[in-house]
Tab-separated table of C-alpha atoms in Angstrom:
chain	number	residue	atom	x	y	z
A	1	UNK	CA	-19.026	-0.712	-28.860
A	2	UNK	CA	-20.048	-2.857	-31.927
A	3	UNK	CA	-20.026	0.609	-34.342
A	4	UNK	CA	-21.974	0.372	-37.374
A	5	UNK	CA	-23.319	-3.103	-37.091
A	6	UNK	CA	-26.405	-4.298	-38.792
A	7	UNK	CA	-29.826	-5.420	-36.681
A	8	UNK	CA	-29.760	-8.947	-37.912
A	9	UNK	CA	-25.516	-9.511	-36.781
A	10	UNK	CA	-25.999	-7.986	-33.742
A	11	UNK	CA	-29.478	-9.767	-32.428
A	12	UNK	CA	-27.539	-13.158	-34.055
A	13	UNK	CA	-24.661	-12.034	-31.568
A	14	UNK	CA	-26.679	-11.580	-28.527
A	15	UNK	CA	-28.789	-14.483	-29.187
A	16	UNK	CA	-25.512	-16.773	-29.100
A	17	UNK	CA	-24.484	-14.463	-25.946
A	18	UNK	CA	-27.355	-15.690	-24.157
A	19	UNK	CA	-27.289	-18.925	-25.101
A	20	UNK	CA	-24.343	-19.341	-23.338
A	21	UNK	CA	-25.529	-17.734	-19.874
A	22	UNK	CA	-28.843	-18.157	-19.893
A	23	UNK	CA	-30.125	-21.571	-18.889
A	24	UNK	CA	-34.178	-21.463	-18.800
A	25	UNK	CA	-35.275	-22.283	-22.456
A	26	UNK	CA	-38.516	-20.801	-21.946
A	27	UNK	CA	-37.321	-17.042	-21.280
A	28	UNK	CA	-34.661	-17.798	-23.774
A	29	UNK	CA	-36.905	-19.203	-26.864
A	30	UNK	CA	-39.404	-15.344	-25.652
A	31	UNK	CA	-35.915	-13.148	-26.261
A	32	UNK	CA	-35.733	-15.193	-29.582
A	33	UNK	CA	-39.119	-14.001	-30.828
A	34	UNK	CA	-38.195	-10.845	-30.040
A	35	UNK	CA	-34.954	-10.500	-31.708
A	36	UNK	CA	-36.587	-12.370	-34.854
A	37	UNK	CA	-39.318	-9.606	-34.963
A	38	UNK	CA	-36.929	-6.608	-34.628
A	39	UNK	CA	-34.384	-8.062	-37.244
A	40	UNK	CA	-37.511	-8.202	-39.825
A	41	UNK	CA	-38.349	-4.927	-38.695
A	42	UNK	CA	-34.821	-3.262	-39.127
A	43	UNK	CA	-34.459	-4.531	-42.322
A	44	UNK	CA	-30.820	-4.174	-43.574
A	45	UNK	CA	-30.474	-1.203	-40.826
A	46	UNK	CA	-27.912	-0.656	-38.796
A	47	UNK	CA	-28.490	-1.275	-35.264
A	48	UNK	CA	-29.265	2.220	-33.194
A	49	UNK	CA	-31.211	2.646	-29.827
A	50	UNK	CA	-33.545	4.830	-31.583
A	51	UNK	CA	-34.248	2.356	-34.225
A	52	UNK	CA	-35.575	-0.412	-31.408
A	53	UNK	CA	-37.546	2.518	-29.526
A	54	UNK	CA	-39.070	2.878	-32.857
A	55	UNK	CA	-39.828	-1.095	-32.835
A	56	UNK	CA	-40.731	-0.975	-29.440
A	57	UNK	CA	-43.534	1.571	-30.074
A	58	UNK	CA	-44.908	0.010	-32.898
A	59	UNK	CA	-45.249	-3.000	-31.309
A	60	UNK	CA	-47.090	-1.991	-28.592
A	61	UNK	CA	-49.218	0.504	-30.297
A	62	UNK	CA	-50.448	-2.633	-32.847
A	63	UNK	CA	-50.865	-3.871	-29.239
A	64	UNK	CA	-53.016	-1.199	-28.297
A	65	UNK	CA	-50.876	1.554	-27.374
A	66	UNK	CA	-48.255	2.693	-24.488
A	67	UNK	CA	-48.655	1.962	-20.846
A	68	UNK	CA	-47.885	5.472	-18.937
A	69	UNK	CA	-47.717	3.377	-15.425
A	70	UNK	CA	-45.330	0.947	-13.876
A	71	UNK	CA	-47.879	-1.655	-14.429
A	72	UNK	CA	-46.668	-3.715	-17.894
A	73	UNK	CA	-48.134	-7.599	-19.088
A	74	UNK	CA	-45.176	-10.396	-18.898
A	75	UNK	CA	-44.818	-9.828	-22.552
A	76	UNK	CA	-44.218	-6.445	-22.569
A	77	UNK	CA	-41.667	-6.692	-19.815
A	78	UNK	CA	-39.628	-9.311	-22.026
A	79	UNK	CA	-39.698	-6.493	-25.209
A	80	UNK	CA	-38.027	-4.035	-22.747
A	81	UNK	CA	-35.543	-6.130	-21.257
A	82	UNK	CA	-34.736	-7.473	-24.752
A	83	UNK	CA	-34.200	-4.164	-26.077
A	84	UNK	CA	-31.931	-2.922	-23.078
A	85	UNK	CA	-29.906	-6.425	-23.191
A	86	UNK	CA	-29.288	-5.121	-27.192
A	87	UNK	CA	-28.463	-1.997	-26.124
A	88	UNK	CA	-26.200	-2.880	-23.164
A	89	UNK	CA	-24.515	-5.572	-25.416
A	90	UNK	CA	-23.865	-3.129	-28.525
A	91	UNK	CA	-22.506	-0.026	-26.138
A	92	UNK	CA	-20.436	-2.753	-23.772
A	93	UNK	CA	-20.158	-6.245	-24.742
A	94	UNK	CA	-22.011	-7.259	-21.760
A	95	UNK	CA	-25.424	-9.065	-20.617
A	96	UNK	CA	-26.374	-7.346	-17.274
A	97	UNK	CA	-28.674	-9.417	-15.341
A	98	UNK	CA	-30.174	-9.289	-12.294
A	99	UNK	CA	-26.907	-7.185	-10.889
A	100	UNK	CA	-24.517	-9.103	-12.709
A	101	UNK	CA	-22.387	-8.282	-15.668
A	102	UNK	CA	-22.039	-11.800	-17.585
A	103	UNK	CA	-18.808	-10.889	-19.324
A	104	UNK	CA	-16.257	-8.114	-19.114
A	105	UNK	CA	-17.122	-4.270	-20.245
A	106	UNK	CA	-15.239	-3.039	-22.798
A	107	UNK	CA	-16.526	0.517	-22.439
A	108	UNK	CA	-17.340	2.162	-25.696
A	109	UNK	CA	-14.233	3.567	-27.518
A	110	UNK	CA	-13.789	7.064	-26.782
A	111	UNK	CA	-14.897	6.731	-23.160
A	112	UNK	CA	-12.835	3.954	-23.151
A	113	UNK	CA	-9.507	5.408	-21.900
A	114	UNK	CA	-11.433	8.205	-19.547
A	115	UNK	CA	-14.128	5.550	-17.922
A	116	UNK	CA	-10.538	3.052	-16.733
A	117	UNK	CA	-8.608	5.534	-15.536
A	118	UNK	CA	-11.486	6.517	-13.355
A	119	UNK	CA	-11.713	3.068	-11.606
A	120	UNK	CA	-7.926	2.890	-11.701
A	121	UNK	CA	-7.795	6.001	-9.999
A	122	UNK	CA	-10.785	5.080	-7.430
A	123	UNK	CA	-9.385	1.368	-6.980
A	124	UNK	CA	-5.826	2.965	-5.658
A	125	UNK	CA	-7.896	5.120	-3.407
A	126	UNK	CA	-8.801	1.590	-1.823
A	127	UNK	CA	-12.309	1.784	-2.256
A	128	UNK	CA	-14.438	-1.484	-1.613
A	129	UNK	CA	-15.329	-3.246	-4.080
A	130	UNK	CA	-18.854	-3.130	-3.919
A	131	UNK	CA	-18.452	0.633	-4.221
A	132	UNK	CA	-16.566	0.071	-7.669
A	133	UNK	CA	-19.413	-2.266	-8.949
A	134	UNK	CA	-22.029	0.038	-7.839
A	135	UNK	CA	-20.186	2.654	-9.718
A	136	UNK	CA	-19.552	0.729	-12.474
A	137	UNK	CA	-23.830	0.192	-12.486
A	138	UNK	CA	-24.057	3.888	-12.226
A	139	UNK	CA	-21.922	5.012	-14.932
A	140	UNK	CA	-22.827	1.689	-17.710
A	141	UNK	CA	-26.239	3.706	-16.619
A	142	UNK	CA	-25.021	7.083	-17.925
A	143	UNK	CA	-23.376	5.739	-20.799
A	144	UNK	CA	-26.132	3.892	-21.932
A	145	UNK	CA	-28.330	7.101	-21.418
A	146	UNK	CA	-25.990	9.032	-23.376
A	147	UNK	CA	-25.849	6.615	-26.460
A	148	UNK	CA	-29.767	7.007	-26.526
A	149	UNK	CA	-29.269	10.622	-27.539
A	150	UNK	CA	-26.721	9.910	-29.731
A	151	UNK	CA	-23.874	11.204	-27.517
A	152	UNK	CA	-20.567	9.280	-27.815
A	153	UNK	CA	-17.415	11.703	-26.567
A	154	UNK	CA	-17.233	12.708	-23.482
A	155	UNK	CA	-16.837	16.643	-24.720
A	156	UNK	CA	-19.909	16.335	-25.921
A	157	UNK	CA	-22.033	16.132	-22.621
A	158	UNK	CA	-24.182	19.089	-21.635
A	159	UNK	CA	-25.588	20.589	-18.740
A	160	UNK	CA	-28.753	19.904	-20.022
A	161	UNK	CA	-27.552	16.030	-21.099
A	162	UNK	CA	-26.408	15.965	-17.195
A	163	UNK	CA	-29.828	17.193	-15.746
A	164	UNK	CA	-32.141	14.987	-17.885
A	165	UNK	CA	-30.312	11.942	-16.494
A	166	UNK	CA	-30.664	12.820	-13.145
A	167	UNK	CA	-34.224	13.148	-13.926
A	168	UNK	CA	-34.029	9.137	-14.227
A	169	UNK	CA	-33.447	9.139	-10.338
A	170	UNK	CA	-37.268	10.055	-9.547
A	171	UNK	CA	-38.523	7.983	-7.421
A	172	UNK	CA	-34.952	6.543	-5.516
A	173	UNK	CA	-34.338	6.760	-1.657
A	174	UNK	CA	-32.837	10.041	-0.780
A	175	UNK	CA	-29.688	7.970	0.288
A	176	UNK	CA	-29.769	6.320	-3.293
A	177	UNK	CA	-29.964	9.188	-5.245
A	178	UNK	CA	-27.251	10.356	-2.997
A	179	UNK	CA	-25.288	7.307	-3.960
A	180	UNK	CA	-25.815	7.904	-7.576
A	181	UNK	CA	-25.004	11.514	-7.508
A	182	UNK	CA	-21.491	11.151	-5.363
A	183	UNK	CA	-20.312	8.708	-8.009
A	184	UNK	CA	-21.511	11.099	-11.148
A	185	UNK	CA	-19.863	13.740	-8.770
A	186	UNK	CA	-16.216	11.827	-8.648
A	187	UNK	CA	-16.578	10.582	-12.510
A	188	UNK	CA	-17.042	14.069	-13.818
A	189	UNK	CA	-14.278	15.775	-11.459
A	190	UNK	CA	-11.705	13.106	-13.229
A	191	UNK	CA	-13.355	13.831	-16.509
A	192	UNK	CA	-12.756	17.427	-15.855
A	193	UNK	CA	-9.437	17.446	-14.162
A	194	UNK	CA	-8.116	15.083	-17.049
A	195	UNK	CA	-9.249	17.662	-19.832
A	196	UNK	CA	-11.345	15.034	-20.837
A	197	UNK	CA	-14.639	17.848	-20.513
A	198	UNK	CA	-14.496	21.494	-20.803
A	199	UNK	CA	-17.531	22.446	-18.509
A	200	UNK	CA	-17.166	21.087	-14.580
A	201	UNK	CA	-20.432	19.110	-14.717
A	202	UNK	CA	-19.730	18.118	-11.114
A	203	UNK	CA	-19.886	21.577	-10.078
A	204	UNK	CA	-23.459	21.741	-11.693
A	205	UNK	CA	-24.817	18.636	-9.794
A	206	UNK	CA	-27.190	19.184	-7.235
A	207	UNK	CA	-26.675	18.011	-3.437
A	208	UNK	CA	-29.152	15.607	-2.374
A	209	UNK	CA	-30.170	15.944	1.007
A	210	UNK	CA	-30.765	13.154	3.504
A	211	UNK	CA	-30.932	15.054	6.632
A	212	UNK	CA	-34.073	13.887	8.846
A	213	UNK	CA	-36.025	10.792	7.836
A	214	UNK	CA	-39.302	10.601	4.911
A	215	UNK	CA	-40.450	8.467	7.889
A	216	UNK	CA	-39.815	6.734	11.670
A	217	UNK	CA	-37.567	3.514	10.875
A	218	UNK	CA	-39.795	0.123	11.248
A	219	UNK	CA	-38.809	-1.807	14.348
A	220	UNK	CA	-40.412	-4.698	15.251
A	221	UNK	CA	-41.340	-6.298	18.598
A	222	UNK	CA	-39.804	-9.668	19.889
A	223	UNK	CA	-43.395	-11.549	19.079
A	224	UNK	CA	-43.036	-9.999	15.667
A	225	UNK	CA	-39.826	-11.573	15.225
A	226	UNK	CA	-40.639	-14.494	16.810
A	227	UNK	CA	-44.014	-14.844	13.890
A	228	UNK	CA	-41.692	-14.236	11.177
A	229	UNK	CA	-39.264	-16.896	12.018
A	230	UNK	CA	-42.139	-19.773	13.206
A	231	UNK	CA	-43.493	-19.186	9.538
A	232	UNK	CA	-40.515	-19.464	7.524
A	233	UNK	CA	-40.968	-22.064	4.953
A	234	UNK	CA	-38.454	-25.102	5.746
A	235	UNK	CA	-39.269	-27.903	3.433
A	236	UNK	CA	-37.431	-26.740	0.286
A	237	UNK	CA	-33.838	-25.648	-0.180
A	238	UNK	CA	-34.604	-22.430	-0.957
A	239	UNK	CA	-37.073	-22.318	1.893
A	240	UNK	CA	-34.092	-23.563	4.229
A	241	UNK	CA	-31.612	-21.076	2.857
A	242	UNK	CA	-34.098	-18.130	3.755
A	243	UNK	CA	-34.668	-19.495	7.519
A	244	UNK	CA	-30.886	-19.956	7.804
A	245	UNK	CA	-30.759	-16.204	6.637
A	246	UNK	CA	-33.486	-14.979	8.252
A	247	UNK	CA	-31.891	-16.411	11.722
A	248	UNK	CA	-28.589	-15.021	11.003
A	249	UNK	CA	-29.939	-11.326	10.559
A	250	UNK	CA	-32.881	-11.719	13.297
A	251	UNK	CA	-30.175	-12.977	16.189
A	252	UNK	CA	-26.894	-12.106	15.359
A	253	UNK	CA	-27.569	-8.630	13.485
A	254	UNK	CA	-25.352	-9.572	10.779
A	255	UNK	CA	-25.986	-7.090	7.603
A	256	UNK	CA	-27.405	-8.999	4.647
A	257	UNK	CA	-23.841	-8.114	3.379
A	258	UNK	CA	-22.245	-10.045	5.697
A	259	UNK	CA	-24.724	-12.971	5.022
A	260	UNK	CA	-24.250	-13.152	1.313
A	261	UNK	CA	-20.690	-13.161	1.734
A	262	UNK	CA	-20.122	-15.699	4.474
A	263	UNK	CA	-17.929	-18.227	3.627
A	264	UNK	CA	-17.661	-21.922	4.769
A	265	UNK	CA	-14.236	-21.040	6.359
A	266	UNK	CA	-15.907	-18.081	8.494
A	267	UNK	CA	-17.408	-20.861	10.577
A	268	UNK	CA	-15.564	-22.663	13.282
A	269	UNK	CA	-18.321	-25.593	14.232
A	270	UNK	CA	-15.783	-26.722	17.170
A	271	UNK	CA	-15.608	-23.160	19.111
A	272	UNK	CA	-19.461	-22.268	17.981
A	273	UNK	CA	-18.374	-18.875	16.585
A	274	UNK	CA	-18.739	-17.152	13.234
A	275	UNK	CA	-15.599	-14.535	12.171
A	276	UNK	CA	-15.882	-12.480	9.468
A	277	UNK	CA	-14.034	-9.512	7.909
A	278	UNK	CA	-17.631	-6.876	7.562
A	279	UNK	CA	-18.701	-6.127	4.163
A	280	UNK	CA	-19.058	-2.606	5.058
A	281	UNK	CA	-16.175	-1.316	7.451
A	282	UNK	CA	-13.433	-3.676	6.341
A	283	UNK	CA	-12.919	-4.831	10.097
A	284	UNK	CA	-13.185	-8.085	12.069
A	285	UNK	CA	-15.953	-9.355	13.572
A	286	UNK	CA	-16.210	-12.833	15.933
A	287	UNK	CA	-19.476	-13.245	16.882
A	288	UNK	CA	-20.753	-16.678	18.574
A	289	UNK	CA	-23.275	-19.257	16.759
A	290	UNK	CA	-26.681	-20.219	18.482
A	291	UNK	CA	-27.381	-23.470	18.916
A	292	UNK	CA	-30.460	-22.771	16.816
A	293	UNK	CA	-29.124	-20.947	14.327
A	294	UNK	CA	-26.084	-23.684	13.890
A	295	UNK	CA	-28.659	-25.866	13.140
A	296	UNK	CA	-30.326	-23.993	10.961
A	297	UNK	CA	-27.232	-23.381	8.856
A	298	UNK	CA	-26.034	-27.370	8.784
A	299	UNK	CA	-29.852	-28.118	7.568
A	300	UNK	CA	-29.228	-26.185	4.908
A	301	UNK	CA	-25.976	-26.913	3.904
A	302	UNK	CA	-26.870	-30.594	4.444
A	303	UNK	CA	-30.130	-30.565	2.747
A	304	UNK	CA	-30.602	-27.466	0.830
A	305	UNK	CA	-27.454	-26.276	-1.179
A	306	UNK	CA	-26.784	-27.526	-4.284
A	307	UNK	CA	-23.118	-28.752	-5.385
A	308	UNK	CA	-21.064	-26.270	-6.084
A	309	UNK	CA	-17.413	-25.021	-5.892
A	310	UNK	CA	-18.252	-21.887	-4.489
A	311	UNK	CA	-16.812	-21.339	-1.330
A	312	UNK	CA	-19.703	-19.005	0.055
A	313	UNK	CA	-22.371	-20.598	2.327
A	314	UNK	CA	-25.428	-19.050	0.131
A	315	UNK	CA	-25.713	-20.008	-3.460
A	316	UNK	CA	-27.684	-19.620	-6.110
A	317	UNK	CA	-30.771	-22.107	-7.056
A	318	UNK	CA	-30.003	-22.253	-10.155
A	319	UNK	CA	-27.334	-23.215	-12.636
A	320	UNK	CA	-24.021	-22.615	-12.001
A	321	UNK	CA	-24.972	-22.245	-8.528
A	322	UNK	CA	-22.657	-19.614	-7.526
A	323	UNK	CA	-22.172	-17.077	-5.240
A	324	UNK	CA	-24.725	-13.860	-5.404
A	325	UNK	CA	-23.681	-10.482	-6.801
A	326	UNK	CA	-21.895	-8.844	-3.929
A	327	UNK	CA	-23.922	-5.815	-5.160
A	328	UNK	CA	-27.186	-8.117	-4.904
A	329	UNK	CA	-29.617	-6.955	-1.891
A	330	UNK	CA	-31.628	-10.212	-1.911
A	331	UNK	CA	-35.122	-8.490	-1.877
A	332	UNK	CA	-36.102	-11.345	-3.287
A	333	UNK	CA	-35.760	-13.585	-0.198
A	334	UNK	CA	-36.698	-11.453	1.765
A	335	UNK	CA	-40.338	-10.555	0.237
A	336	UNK	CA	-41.277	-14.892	0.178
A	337	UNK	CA	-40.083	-14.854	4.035
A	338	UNK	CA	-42.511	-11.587	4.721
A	339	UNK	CA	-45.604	-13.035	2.529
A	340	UNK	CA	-45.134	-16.162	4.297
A	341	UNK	CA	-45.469	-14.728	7.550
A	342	UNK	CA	-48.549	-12.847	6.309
A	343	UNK	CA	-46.315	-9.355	6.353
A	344	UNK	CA	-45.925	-8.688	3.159
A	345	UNK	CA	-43.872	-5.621	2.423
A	346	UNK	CA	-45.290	-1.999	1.006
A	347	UNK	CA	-43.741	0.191	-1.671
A	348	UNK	CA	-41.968	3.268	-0.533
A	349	UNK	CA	-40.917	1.391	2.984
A	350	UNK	CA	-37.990	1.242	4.887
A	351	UNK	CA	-38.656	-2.373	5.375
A	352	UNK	CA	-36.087	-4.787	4.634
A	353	UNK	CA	-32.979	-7.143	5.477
A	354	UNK	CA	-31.429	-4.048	7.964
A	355	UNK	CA	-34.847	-4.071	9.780
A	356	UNK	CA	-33.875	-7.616	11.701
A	357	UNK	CA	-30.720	-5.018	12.690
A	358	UNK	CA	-32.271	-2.067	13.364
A	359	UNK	CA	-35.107	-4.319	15.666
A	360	UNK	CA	-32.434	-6.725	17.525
A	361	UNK	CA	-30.477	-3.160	18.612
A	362	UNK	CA	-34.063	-1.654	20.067
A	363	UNK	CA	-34.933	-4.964	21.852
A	364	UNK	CA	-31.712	-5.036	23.200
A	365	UNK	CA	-31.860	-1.562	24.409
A	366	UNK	CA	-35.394	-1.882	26.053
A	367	UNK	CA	-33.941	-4.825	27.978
A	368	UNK	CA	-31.066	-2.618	29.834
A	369	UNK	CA	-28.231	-3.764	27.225
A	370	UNK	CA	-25.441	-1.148	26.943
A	371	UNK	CA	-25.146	0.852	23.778
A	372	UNK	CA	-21.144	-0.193	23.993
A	373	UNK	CA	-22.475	-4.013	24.576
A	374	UNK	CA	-25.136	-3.568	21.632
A	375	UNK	CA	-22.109	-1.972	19.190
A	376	UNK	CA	-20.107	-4.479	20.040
A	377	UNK	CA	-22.513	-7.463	19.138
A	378	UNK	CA	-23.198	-5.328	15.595
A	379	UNK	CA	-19.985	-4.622	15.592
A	380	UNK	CA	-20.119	-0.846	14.771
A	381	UNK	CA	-17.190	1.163	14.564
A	382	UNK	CA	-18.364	4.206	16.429
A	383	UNK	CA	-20.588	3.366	19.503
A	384	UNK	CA	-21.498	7.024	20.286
A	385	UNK	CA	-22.951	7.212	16.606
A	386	UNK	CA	-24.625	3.985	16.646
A	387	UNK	CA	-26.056	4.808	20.275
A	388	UNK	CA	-27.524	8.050	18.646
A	389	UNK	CA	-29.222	6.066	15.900
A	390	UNK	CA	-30.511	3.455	18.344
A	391	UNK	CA	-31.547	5.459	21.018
A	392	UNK	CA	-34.167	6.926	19.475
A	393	UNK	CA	-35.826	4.168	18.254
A	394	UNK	CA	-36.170	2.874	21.616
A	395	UNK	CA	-39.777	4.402	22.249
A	396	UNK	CA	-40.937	2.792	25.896
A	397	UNK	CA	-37.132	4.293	27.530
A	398	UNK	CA	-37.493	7.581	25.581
A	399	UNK	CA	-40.959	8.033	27.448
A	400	UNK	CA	-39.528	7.624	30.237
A	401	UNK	CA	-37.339	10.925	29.508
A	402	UNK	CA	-40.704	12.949	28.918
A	403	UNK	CA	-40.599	16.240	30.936
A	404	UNK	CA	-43.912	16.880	32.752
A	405	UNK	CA	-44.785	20.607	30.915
A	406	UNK	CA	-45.966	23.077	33.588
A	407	UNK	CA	-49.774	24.008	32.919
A	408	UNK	CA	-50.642	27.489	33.527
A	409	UNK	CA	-53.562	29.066	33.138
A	410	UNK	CA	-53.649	31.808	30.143
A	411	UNK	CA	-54.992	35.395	30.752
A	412	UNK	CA	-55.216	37.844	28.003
A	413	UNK	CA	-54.180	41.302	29.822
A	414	UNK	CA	-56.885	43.993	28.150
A	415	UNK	CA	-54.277	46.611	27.066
């Protein structure tokens, strides 16, 4: 944490930051303005959060006031973003963008020795890594939450602090509030055990619970499939990236995991076979490569992917072309592959990368495949748990199971 810093140092710090990551001089030369304003604004301040909410509602009251929705102009998006980079940069040193950290935190001082024995501890207890970045996400979250009302030692965090943050989560999954609540859960039992906090804040979380589904899972049919792949987009090199994607997911099952981490050396083009070590379980997976979906791969890598040293198969468009966040769902893609096959996606659905998955499983089923075959194609540790999820997405065989009900005819009895 840059303590006691004044507005103008700071935005002049950030703006060299991000002249060093950032490589689109338009969005660069907007942050600019920005910083300019709120450096005239401060004054000879010193840089607090609640100094550039104060900015940030002056600005947009000269602008005609608050928006109370999710619905903000382009230019009001780039004030908020600039104001969080500030904020991120000041509490951690960091630029977080788009699910990366450009840089290395340096968590603010006295959380500092607290916050790295946490991910010590939870590194040793040979958790993935993509559980210690999203944890890392969660916490920077907290942090930066805390700093907002002016809370900086760890003793100083209230029950009160605690539930106001969770209030944040409205609007998450019930599996990603989960998510966020087992890692504040594990953070505060270390802060706790360590004597770093007096009050067991973990204790005082609530349980979120995930039992039964908001709604049934999206499956969709073979000609559904079959539309969304005939549409895909296969002129440009992000266009062939997607297709190569969208095959990998739509015939193989692979978990968009295991597609944003493929590597080059994962494919042997001789025996036709792709073996990975899964994102998710840790274990290995050989799985052969269609004929169409080979092809659809060496188009790409041919004709779509930039140069790069990166030694995954999908890269980045843009400069330095590397590798994706390995905490980086790829949303993206996926909404341009479902507008272009006139299926765009709604808020608040399950629909998304696993639904290829969750479809190729139910088509299988519905043509006689074996729940042990189908677990071994996804390559699920636990058959008799996958066949449970499975099974009851396979509507036309569960019909099948319908027991006729007996009709009788119903006689009240006068007493």
């Amino acid at each position: 944490m840059q303590n006691d810093i004044s507005v103008a140092a700071l935005c002049l710090n950030l703006e060299q930051k991000l002249m060093e990551v950032w490589n689109n001089e338009l969005t660069l030369e907007r942050y600019r303005k920005v910083l300019a304003e709120f450096t005239v604004f401060a004054g000879n301040s010193s840089y607090s959060q609640s100094l550039g909410a104060d900015f940030l509602i002056a600005r947009f009251t000269e602008r005609g006031g608050l928006v109370s929705t999710d619905e903000h102009s382009r230019k009001e998006e780039t004030y908020f973003r600039c104001m969080r980079m500030l904020a991120e940069y000041h509490n951690f040193g960091i630029i977080h963008r788009r699910n990366d950290f450009f840089g290395e935190i340096v968590w603010p001082g006295p959380f500092r020795q607290c916050t790295e024995g946490f991910f010590e501890a939870v590194i040793k207890e040979g958790l993935s890594y993509g559980y210690v970045t999203r944890s890392r996400m969660i916490i920077h979250d907290l942090l930066l939450f805390l700093d907002a009302r002016d809370i900086h030692t760890p003793d100083k965090i209230s029950v009160r602090d605690n539930d106001e943050f969770i209030k944040s989560f409205y609007g998450l999954s019930p599996k990603g509030i989960e998510t966020k609540l087992c890692t504040l859960r594990r953070y505060y039992r270390h802060l706790y055990l360590q004597g770093y906090i007096r009050v067991p804040l973990a204790e005082r979380l609530p349980k979120a619970s995930i039992q039964g589904r908001m709604a049934f899972p999206t499956v969709w049919g073979q000609d559904e499939i079959k539309k969304i792949e005939d549409s895909a987009e296969r002129i440009s090199p992000a266009g062939k990236r997607s297709y190569a994607m969208v095959l990998l997911a739509a015939r193989l099952g692979l978990r968009i995991g295991d597609i944003r981490n493929l590597k080059l050396h994962d494919i042997d083009w001789t025996k036709k076979q792709i073996s990975i070590i899964r994102h998710k379980t840790q274990k290995a997976l050989l799985l052969p490569l269609p004929e169409e979906v080979g092809w659809a791969v060496i188009d790409y890598l041919k004709n779509g992917r930039p140069v790069t040293e990166s030694p995954n198969v999908f890269v980045r468009h843009r400069p330095p072309y590397d590798a994706f966040s390995v905490t980086s769902s790829l949303n993206h893609i996926f909404s341009s592959v479902m507008v272009n096959a006139g299926l765009p996606p709604e808020k608040n659905t399950d629909v998304g990368w696993h639904t290829f998955r969750r479809s190729l499983a139910t088509n299988l089923l519905q043509n006689n495949v074996g729940i042990n075959v189908i677990s071994e194609i996804l390559g699920h540790s636990d058959p008799d748990t996958a066949g449970k999820y499975y099974v009851q997405l396979d509507l036309e065989n569960l019909k099948k199971c319908a027991l006729e009900m007996e009709v009788m005819d119903y006689v009240r009895k006068d007493s």
